mmCIF file of N, CA and C in Angstrom:
data_model
loop_
_atom_site.group_PDB
_atom_site.id
_atom_site.type_symbol
_atom_site.label_atom_id
_atom_site.label_comp_id
_atom_site.label_asym_id
_atom_site.label_seq_id
_atom_site.Cartn_x
_atom_site.Cartn_y
_atom_site.Cartn_z
ATOM 1 N N UNK A 1280 123.835 119.204 128.815
ATOM 2 C CA UNK A 1280 122.609 119.607 129.986
ATOM 3 C C UNK A 1280 121.807 120.878 129.471
ATOM 4 N N UNK A 1281 120.677 120.399 128.831
ATOM 5 C CA UNK A 1281 119.849 121.470 128.280
ATOM 6 C C UNK A 1281 118.876 122.062 129.628
ATOM 7 N N UNK A 1282 119.414 123.403 130.202
ATOM 8 C CA UNK A 1282 119.207 123.845 131.867
ATOM 9 C C UNK A 1282 117.113 123.318 131.115
ATOM 10 N N UNK A 1283 116.516 125.064 130.691
ATOM 11 C CA UNK A 1283 115.078 124.954 130.542
ATOM 12 C C UNK A 1283 114.439 123.478 130.390
ATOM 13 N N UNK A 1284 115.724 122.501 130.539
ATOM 14 C CA UNK A 1284 114.438 120.284 130.755
ATOM 15 C C UNK A 1284 114.298 120.313 131.775
ATOM 16 N N UNK A 1285 115.849 119.869 131.917
ATOM 17 C CA UNK A 1285 115.922 119.854 133.918
ATOM 18 C C UNK A 1285 115.402 121.013 134.208
ATOM 19 N N UNK A 1286 115.011 121.452 134.152
ATOM 20 C CA UNK A 1286 114.907 122.684 134.724
ATOM 21 C C UNK A 1286 113.163 122.148 134.794
ATOM 22 N N UNK A 1287 112.751 121.948 133.948
ATOM 23 C CA UNK A 1287 111.278 121.475 133.980
ATOM 24 C C UNK A 1287 110.935 120.358 134.457
ATOM 25 N N UNK A 1288 112.226 119.633 134.462
ATOM 26 C CA UNK A 1288 112.101 118.647 134.712
ATOM 27 C C UNK A 1288 111.896 118.531 136.876
ATOM 28 N N UNK A 1289 112.541 119.294 136.791
ATOM 29 C CA UNK A 1289 112.732 119.246 138.511
ATOM 30 C C UNK A 1289 110.734 119.953 138.678
ATOM 31 N N UNK A 1290 110.507 120.649 138.024
ATOM 32 C CA UNK A 1290 108.709 121.526 138.119
ATOM 33 C C UNK A 1290 108.301 120.597 139.176
ATOM 34 N N UNK A 1291 107.977 119.506 137.342
ATOM 35 C CA UNK A 1291 107.339 118.482 137.188
ATOM 36 C C UNK A 1291 107.495 117.536 138.886
ATOM 37 N N UNK A 1292 108.208 117.320 138.656
ATOM 38 C CA UNK A 1292 108.723 116.356 139.689
ATOM 39 C C UNK A 1292 108.195 116.675 141.049
ATOM 40 N N UNK A 1293 108.469 117.883 141.464
ATOM 41 C CA UNK A 1293 108.085 118.201 142.397
ATOM 42 C C UNK A 1293 106.227 119.117 142.175
ATOM 43 N N UNK A 1294 106.039 119.334 141.282
ATOM 44 C CA UNK A 1294 104.481 119.292 141.288
ATOM 45 C C UNK A 1294 104.216 118.223 142.223
ATOM 46 N N UNK A 1295 104.352 116.821 141.095
ATOM 47 C CA UNK A 1295 104.271 116.108 141.748
ATOM 48 C C UNK A 1295 103.752 114.748 142.969
ATOM 49 N N UNK A 1296 105.321 115.327 143.732
ATOM 50 C CA UNK A 1296 106.041 115.285 144.031
ATOM 51 C C UNK A 1296 105.461 115.548 146.151
ATOM 52 N N UNK A 1297 104.945 116.922 145.312
ATOM 53 C CA UNK A 1297 104.683 117.242 147.185
ATOM 54 C C UNK A 1297 103.448 116.475 147.902
ATOM 55 N N UNK A 1298 102.176 116.913 146.535
ATOM 56 C CA UNK A 1298 101.417 115.970 147.348
ATOM 57 C C UNK A 1298 101.301 114.648 147.433
ATOM 58 N N UNK A 1299 101.964 114.292 146.972
ATOM 59 C CA UNK A 1299 101.934 113.002 146.997
ATOM 60 C C UNK A 1299 103.394 111.673 149.180
ATOM 61 N N UNK A 1300 103.899 113.350 148.612
ATOM 62 C CA UNK A 1300 105.268 113.418 150.214
ATOM 63 C C UNK A 1300 106.303 112.410 149.805
ATOM 64 N N UNK A 1301 106.055 112.262 148.591
ATOM 65 C CA UNK A 1301 107.370 111.816 148.306
ATOM 66 C C UNK A 1301 108.378 112.038 148.190
ATOM 67 N N UNK A 1302 110.411 111.572 149.490
ATOM 68 C CA UNK A 1302 110.788 112.222 149.816
ATOM 69 C C UNK A 1302 112.453 111.812 148.674
ATOM 70 N N UNK A 1303 111.776 111.009 148.217
ATOM 71 C CA UNK A 1303 112.717 110.080 147.801
ATOM 72 C C UNK A 1303 112.631 110.753 146.263
ATOM 73 N N UNK A 1304 111.729 111.053 145.592
ATOM 74 C CA UNK A 1304 111.237 111.688 144.019
ATOM 75 C C UNK A 1304 112.210 113.194 143.184
ATOM 76 N N UNK A 1305 112.176 113.372 145.320
ATOM 77 C CA UNK A 1305 111.967 115.202 145.447
ATOM 78 C C UNK A 1305 113.744 114.749 145.199
ATOM 79 N N UNK A 1306 114.020 114.432 146.055
ATOM 80 C CA UNK A 1306 115.696 114.097 146.725
ATOM 81 C C UNK A 1306 116.218 113.608 145.518
ATOM 82 N N UNK A 1307 115.417 112.911 144.238
ATOM 83 C CA UNK A 1307 116.702 113.021 143.749
ATOM 84 C C UNK A 1307 117.022 113.489 142.816
ATOM 85 N N UNK A 1308 116.671 114.620 143.007
ATOM 86 C CA UNK A 1308 116.525 115.746 141.703
ATOM 87 C C UNK A 1308 118.186 116.575 142.662
ATOM 88 N N UNK A 1309 118.908 116.046 142.950
ATOM 89 C CA UNK A 1309 119.902 117.177 143.864
ATOM 90 C C UNK A 1309 121.068 116.433 143.858
ATOM 91 N N UNK A 1310 121.702 116.840 144.661
ATOM 92 C CA UNK A 1310 123.296 116.454 143.906
ATOM 93 C C UNK A 1310 123.554 116.040 144.878
ATOM 94 N N UNK A 1311 124.560 115.151 145.501
ATOM 95 C CA UNK A 1311 125.098 115.162 146.320
ATOM 96 C C UNK A 1311 125.553 116.844 146.997
ATOM 97 N N UNK A 1312 125.224 116.568 148.213
ATOM 98 C CA UNK A 1312 125.844 118.209 148.959
ATOM 99 C C UNK A 1312 125.298 118.883 148.551
ATOM 100 N N UNK A 1313 124.381 119.101 148.089
ATOM 101 C CA UNK A 1313 123.904 119.936 147.309
ATOM 102 C C UNK A 1313 123.424 121.087 148.449
ATOM 103 N N UNK A 1314 122.943 122.448 147.583
ATOM 104 C CA UNK A 1314 123.362 123.979 148.369
ATOM 105 C C UNK A 1314 121.243 124.128 148.994
ATOM 106 N N UNK A 1315 120.762 124.190 149.977
ATOM 107 C CA UNK A 1315 119.511 124.084 149.399
ATOM 108 C C UNK A 1315 118.910 125.206 151.325
ATOM 109 N N UNK A 1316 119.006 126.772 150.594
ATOM 110 C CA UNK A 1316 118.164 127.444 151.680
ATOM 111 C C UNK A 1316 116.885 127.796 151.327
ATOM 112 N N UNK A 1317 116.274 126.278 151.729
ATOM 113 C CA UNK A 1317 114.528 126.908 152.027
ATOM 114 C C UNK A 1317 113.661 127.570 152.209
ATOM 115 N N UNK A 1318 114.948 129.375 153.573
ATOM 116 C CA UNK A 1318 113.669 130.439 153.414
ATOM 117 C C UNK A 1318 114.827 131.601 153.593
ATOM 118 N N UNK A 1319 114.486 132.620 153.011
ATOM 119 C CA UNK A 1319 116.030 133.541 153.461
ATOM 120 C C UNK A 1319 116.293 133.236 154.873
ATOM 121 N N UNK A 1320 117.746 134.019 154.687
ATOM 122 C CA UNK A 1320 117.712 133.865 156.921
ATOM 123 C C UNK A 1320 118.047 133.248 156.977
ATOM 124 N N UNK A 1321 117.622 131.916 156.401
ATOM 125 C CA UNK A 1321 117.512 130.036 157.411
ATOM 126 C C UNK A 1321 118.678 129.316 156.794
ATOM 127 N N UNK A 1322 119.701 128.775 157.840
ATOM 128 C CA UNK A 1322 120.490 128.032 157.479
ATOM 129 C C UNK A 1322 119.536 127.312 156.636
ATOM 130 N N UNK A 1323 120.703 126.244 155.473
ATOM 131 C CA UNK A 1323 120.183 124.773 155.709
ATOM 132 C C UNK A 1323 119.508 123.514 156.909
ATOM 133 N N UNK A 1324 117.902 122.823 156.277
ATOM 134 C CA UNK A 1324 118.113 121.861 156.741
ATOM 135 C C UNK A 1324 118.077 120.990 156.852
ATOM 136 N N UNK A 1325 118.853 119.477 156.913
ATOM 137 C CA UNK A 1325 118.565 118.383 156.748
ATOM 138 C C UNK A 1325 117.320 118.125 157.047
ATOM 139 N N UNK A 1326 117.466 117.233 155.935
ATOM 140 C CA UNK A 1326 115.989 116.549 157.100
ATOM 141 C C UNK A 1326 114.520 117.244 156.615
ATOM 142 N N UNK A 1327 114.728 118.553 156.159
ATOM 143 C CA UNK A 1327 113.543 119.483 155.855
ATOM 144 C C UNK A 1327 112.007 118.479 155.202
ATOM 145 N N UNK A 1328 112.152 118.206 154.171
ATOM 146 C CA UNK A 1328 111.526 117.351 153.100
ATOM 147 C C UNK A 1328 110.654 117.146 153.946
ATOM 148 N N UNK A 1329 111.244 115.219 155.120
ATOM 149 C CA UNK A 1329 110.993 114.427 156.325
ATOM 150 C C UNK A 1329 109.547 115.264 157.237
ATOM 151 N N UNK A 1330 110.590 115.557 157.545
ATOM 152 C CA UNK A 1330 110.373 116.636 158.304
ATOM 153 C C UNK A 1330 109.131 117.573 158.345
ATOM 154 N N UNK A 1331 108.868 119.155 156.921
ATOM 155 C CA UNK A 1331 107.199 119.175 156.532
ATOM 156 C C UNK A 1331 106.117 118.083 155.845
ATOM 157 N N UNK A 1332 106.117 117.226 155.509
ATOM 158 C CA UNK A 1332 105.838 116.397 154.805
ATOM 159 C C UNK A 1332 105.418 115.749 155.750
ATOM 160 N N UNK A 1333 105.418 115.174 157.567
ATOM 161 C CA UNK A 1333 105.517 114.557 157.984
ATOM 162 C C UNK A 1333 103.794 115.755 159.163
ATOM 163 N N UNK A 1334 104.324 117.205 158.987
ATOM 164 C CA UNK A 1334 103.582 118.496 158.996
ATOM 165 C C UNK A 1334 101.844 118.597 158.279
ATOM 166 N N UNK A 1335 102.179 117.785 157.258
ATOM 167 C CA UNK A 1335 101.104 118.161 156.235
ATOM 168 C C UNK A 1335 100.571 116.792 156.316
ATOM 169 N N UNK A 1336 99.420 116.856 156.358
ATOM 170 C CA UNK A 1336 97.891 116.413 155.527
ATOM 171 C C UNK A 1336 97.413 115.797 154.842
ATOM 172 N N UNK A 1337 98.135 116.721 153.507
ATOM 173 C CA UNK A 1337 97.233 117.056 152.184
ATOM 174 C C UNK A 1337 98.052 118.538 151.911
ATOM 175 N N UNK A 1338 98.424 118.231 150.437
ATOM 176 C CA UNK A 1338 99.396 119.440 149.744
ATOM 177 C C UNK A 1338 98.522 119.482 147.620
ATOM 178 N N UNK A 1339 98.148 120.660 147.954
ATOM 179 C CA UNK A 1339 97.659 120.268 145.775
ATOM 180 C C UNK A 1339 98.858 122.254 146.355
ATOM 181 N N UNK A 1340 99.421 121.789 144.460
ATOM 182 C CA UNK A 1340 100.685 123.114 144.534
ATOM 183 C C UNK A 1340 100.193 122.764 142.349
ATOM 184 N N UNK A 1341 100.626 124.194 142.006
ATOM 185 C CA UNK A 1341 101.548 124.269 141.208
ATOM 186 C C UNK A 1341 102.428 124.706 140.589
ATOM 187 N N UNK A 1342 103.501 124.817 139.668
ATOM 188 C CA UNK A 1342 104.577 124.892 139.329
ATOM 189 C C UNK A 1342 104.422 125.655 138.203
ATOM 190 N N UNK A 1343 104.976 126.666 138.071
ATOM 191 C CA UNK A 1343 104.854 127.493 136.193
ATOM 192 C C UNK A 1343 106.661 127.130 135.782
ATOM 193 N N UNK A 1344 105.503 128.645 134.895
ATOM 194 C CA UNK A 1344 107.055 128.169 134.155
ATOM 195 C C UNK A 1344 108.205 128.023 133.804
ATOM 196 N N UNK A 1345 109.339 127.600 134.212
ATOM 197 C CA UNK A 1345 111.153 127.591 134.636
ATOM 198 C C UNK A 1345 111.348 129.363 133.452
ATOM 199 N N UNK A 1346 111.667 130.180 133.979
ATOM 200 C CA UNK A 1346 112.588 131.116 133.464
ATOM 201 C C UNK A 1346 114.629 130.887 133.558
ATOM 202 N N UNK A 1347 115.238 130.562 132.223
ATOM 203 C CA UNK A 1347 116.509 130.195 133.166
ATOM 204 C C UNK A 1347 117.304 131.281 132.412
ATOM 205 N N UNK A 1348 118.913 131.045 132.661
ATOM 206 C CA UNK A 1348 119.772 132.006 131.947
ATOM 207 C C UNK A 1348 120.962 131.140 132.267
ATOM 208 N N UNK A 1349 121.532 130.737 131.314
ATOM 209 C CA UNK A 1349 122.368 129.599 131.292
ATOM 210 C C UNK A 1349 122.305 128.181 132.883
ATOM 211 N N UNK A 1350 123.133 128.208 132.893
ATOM 212 C CA UNK A 1350 123.047 126.912 133.978
ATOM 213 C C UNK A 1350 122.277 127.183 135.833
ATOM 214 N N UNK A 1351 120.890 128.633 135.323
ATOM 215 C CA UNK A 1351 120.137 128.388 136.252
ATOM 216 C C UNK A 1351 118.998 128.910 136.106
ATOM 217 N N UNK A 1352 117.779 128.442 136.414
ATOM 218 C CA UNK A 1352 116.508 128.574 136.452
ATOM 219 C C UNK A 1352 115.868 129.291 137.543
ATOM 220 N N UNK A 1353 114.929 130.479 137.914
ATOM 221 C CA UNK A 1353 114.541 130.258 138.597
ATOM 222 C C UNK A 1353 112.367 130.204 138.127
ATOM 223 N N UNK A 1354 112.537 129.378 139.130
ATOM 224 C CA UNK A 1354 110.578 128.676 138.949
ATOM 225 C C UNK A 1354 109.468 128.791 140.144
ATOM 226 N N UNK A 1355 108.312 129.324 139.824
ATOM 227 C CA UNK A 1355 107.701 130.791 140.893
ATOM 228 C C UNK A 1355 106.571 128.888 140.586
ATOM 229 N N UNK A 1356 105.996 129.797 141.932
ATOM 230 C CA UNK A 1356 105.317 127.970 142.339
ATOM 231 C C UNK A 1356 103.773 128.532 144.303
ATOM 232 N N UNK A 1357 103.425 128.154 143.481
ATOM 233 C CA UNK A 1357 102.156 128.399 144.736
ATOM 234 C C UNK A 1357 101.342 126.638 145.666
ATOM 235 N N UNK A 1358 100.967 126.578 146.693
ATOM 236 C CA UNK A 1358 101.109 125.672 147.152
ATOM 237 C C UNK A 1358 99.958 126.187 148.409
ATOM 238 N N UNK A 1359 98.886 125.466 148.972
ATOM 239 C CA UNK A 1359 98.637 125.239 149.580
ATOM 240 C C UNK A 1359 97.740 124.276 150.841
ATOM 241 N N UNK A 1360 98.254 123.445 151.372
ATOM 242 C CA UNK A 1360 98.175 123.486 151.791
ATOM 243 C C UNK A 1360 97.568 122.394 153.463
ATOM 244 N N UNK A 1361 97.158 120.790 154.248
ATOM 245 C CA UNK A 1361 96.462 121.599 154.756
ATOM 246 C C UNK A 1361 96.975 120.182 156.080
ATOM 247 N N UNK A 1362 96.835 120.984 157.052
ATOM 248 C CA UNK A 1362 98.113 120.166 157.762
ATOM 249 C C UNK A 1362 97.778 118.900 159.378
ATOM 250 N N UNK A 1363 98.783 118.694 159.592
ATOM 251 C CA UNK A 1363 97.713 117.849 160.383
ATOM 252 C C UNK A 1363 96.937 117.760 162.049
ATOM 253 N N UNK A 1364 97.764 119.467 162.629
ATOM 254 C CA UNK A 1364 97.633 119.375 163.372
ATOM 255 C C UNK A 1364 95.947 120.622 163.401
ATOM 256 N N UNK A 1365 95.136 120.497 161.746
ATOM 257 C CA UNK A 1365 94.566 121.366 161.557
ATOM 258 C C UNK A 1365 94.010 123.048 161.409
ATOM 259 N N UNK A 1366 95.505 122.991 160.490
ATOM 260 C CA UNK A 1366 95.223 124.676 161.191
ATOM 261 C C UNK A 1366 95.693 124.422 159.113
ATOM 262 N N UNK A 1367 95.442 125.412 157.998
ATOM 263 C CA UNK A 1367 96.653 125.332 156.896
ATOM 264 C C UNK A 1367 97.377 126.433 156.654
ATOM 265 N N UNK A 1368 97.493 126.359 155.377
ATOM 266 C CA UNK A 1368 99.000 126.687 154.453
ATOM 267 C C UNK A 1368 98.602 127.388 153.084
ATOM 268 N N UNK A 1369 98.583 129.000 152.962
ATOM 269 C CA UNK A 1369 98.511 129.570 151.773
ATOM 270 C C UNK A 1369 99.829 130.008 151.111
ATOM 271 N N UNK A 1370 100.671 129.424 150.369
ATOM 272 C CA UNK A 1370 102.254 129.592 150.568
ATOM 273 C C UNK A 1370 102.322 130.079 148.197
ATOM 274 N N UNK A 1371 103.084 130.985 147.487
ATOM 275 C CA UNK A 1371 103.783 131.059 147.282
ATOM 276 C C UNK A 1371 104.755 131.731 147.314
ATOM 277 N N UNK A 1372 106.053 131.422 146.034
ATOM 278 C CA UNK A 1372 107.558 131.401 146.553
ATOM 279 C C UNK A 1372 107.743 131.343 145.007
ATOM 280 N N UNK A 1373 109.353 130.970 144.936
ATOM 281 C CA UNK A 1373 110.571 131.825 143.871
ATOM 282 C C UNK A 1373 111.220 129.990 144.585
ATOM 283 N N UNK A 1374 111.577 129.294 143.808
ATOM 284 C CA UNK A 1374 112.729 128.967 143.715
ATOM 285 C C UNK A 1374 114.302 129.309 142.624
ATOM 286 N N UNK A 1375 114.980 129.490 143.065
ATOM 287 C CA UNK A 1375 116.827 130.024 141.836
ATOM 288 C C UNK A 1375 117.450 128.398 142.140
ATOM 289 N N UNK A 1376 117.501 127.765 141.429
ATOM 290 C CA UNK A 1376 117.803 127.315 141.186
ATOM 291 C C UNK A 1376 119.763 126.700 140.122
ATOM 292 N N UNK A 1377 120.844 126.466 140.918
ATOM 293 C CA UNK A 1377 121.957 126.232 140.052
ATOM 294 C C UNK A 1377 121.718 125.043 139.500
ATOM 295 N N UNK A 1378 121.637 124.576 138.585
ATOM 296 C CA UNK A 1378 122.581 122.935 137.895
ATOM 297 C C UNK A 1378 123.583 123.245 137.907
ATOM 298 N N UNK A 1379 123.860 121.240 137.951
ATOM 299 C CA UNK A 1379 125.260 120.468 137.681
ATOM 300 C C UNK A 1379 124.870 120.064 135.842
ATOM 301 N N UNK A 1380 126.697 119.795 135.691
ATOM 302 C CA UNK A 1380 126.444 119.518 134.087
ATOM 303 C C UNK A 1380 125.806 118.355 134.097
ATOM 304 N N UNK A 1381 124.877 117.436 135.741
ATOM 305 C CA UNK A 1381 124.569 116.701 134.978
ATOM 306 C C UNK A 1381 123.471 116.204 134.999
ATOM 307 N N UNK A 1382 122.723 117.999 135.499
ATOM 308 C CA UNK A 1382 121.201 118.249 135.534
ATOM 309 C C UNK A 1382 120.614 118.428 136.921
ATOM 310 N N UNK A 1383 121.323 117.326 137.701
ATOM 311 C CA UNK A 1383 120.936 117.998 139.249
ATOM 312 C C UNK A 1383 120.759 118.671 139.898
ATOM 313 N N UNK A 1384 120.443 119.315 140.416
ATOM 314 C CA UNK A 1384 120.464 120.437 141.228
ATOM 315 C C UNK A 1384 121.835 121.092 142.712
ATOM 316 N N UNK A 1385 122.021 122.082 142.509
ATOM 317 C CA UNK A 1385 123.222 121.732 142.638
ATOM 318 C C UNK A 1385 123.846 122.757 144.288
ATOM 319 N N UNK A 1386 122.308 124.053 144.100
ATOM 320 C CA UNK A 1386 122.076 125.336 144.377
ATOM 321 C C UNK A 1386 120.447 125.449 144.649
ATOM 322 N N UNK A 1387 120.118 125.619 145.207
ATOM 323 C CA UNK A 1387 118.471 126.682 145.591
ATOM 324 C C UNK A 1387 118.243 127.343 146.566
ATOM 325 N N UNK A 1388 118.095 128.044 146.009
ATOM 326 C CA UNK A 1388 117.495 129.291 147.104
ATOM 327 C C UNK A 1388 115.414 129.197 147.132
ATOM 328 N N UNK A 1389 115.215 128.810 148.139
ATOM 329 C CA UNK A 1389 114.149 129.729 148.515
ATOM 330 C C UNK A 1389 113.314 130.796 148.840
ATOM 331 N N UNK A 1390 113.002 131.085 147.803
ATOM 332 C CA UNK A 1390 112.220 132.725 148.759
ATOM 333 C C UNK A 1390 110.472 132.493 148.159
ATOM 334 N N UNK A 1391 109.547 132.515 150.231
ATOM 335 C CA UNK A 1391 107.724 132.524 150.586
ATOM 336 C C UNK A 1391 107.439 133.002 150.895
ATOM 337 N N UNK A 1392 106.130 133.139 150.423
ATOM 338 C CA UNK A 1392 105.483 134.186 151.604
ATOM 339 C C UNK A 1392 104.832 133.229 152.201
ATOM 340 N N UNK A 1393 103.692 133.292 153.473
ATOM 341 C CA UNK A 1393 102.474 132.796 153.765
ATOM 342 C C UNK A 1393 101.291 133.841 153.854
ATOM 343 N N UNK A 1394 99.914 133.664 152.904
ATOM 344 C CA UNK A 1394 98.887 134.089 153.367
ATOM 345 C C UNK A 1394 98.669 134.624 155.183
#
């Protein structure tokens, strides 16, 4: 497995999938039973993607170049979302990823903030 290549694939799929609210494409990046903590100090939430995508009317996002070490990568990102309740969000974060030998995410910890 080439970690840089699979981390870039992860970023590319997220960058296309988030605006399209494509749960299936994004979910395919993760190994079965993968640990995904969406924000520090919170427990992982099953069904997280479907829930937050249902709250969004639209999204624009950018993912930066992965920083890679062994089977791990850190990927910075920003997003601006328009919510179905009329609100909006301006987000900036980094996803810290660990990949299995098959190139799928086995662990993800997201750190983000909202303006």
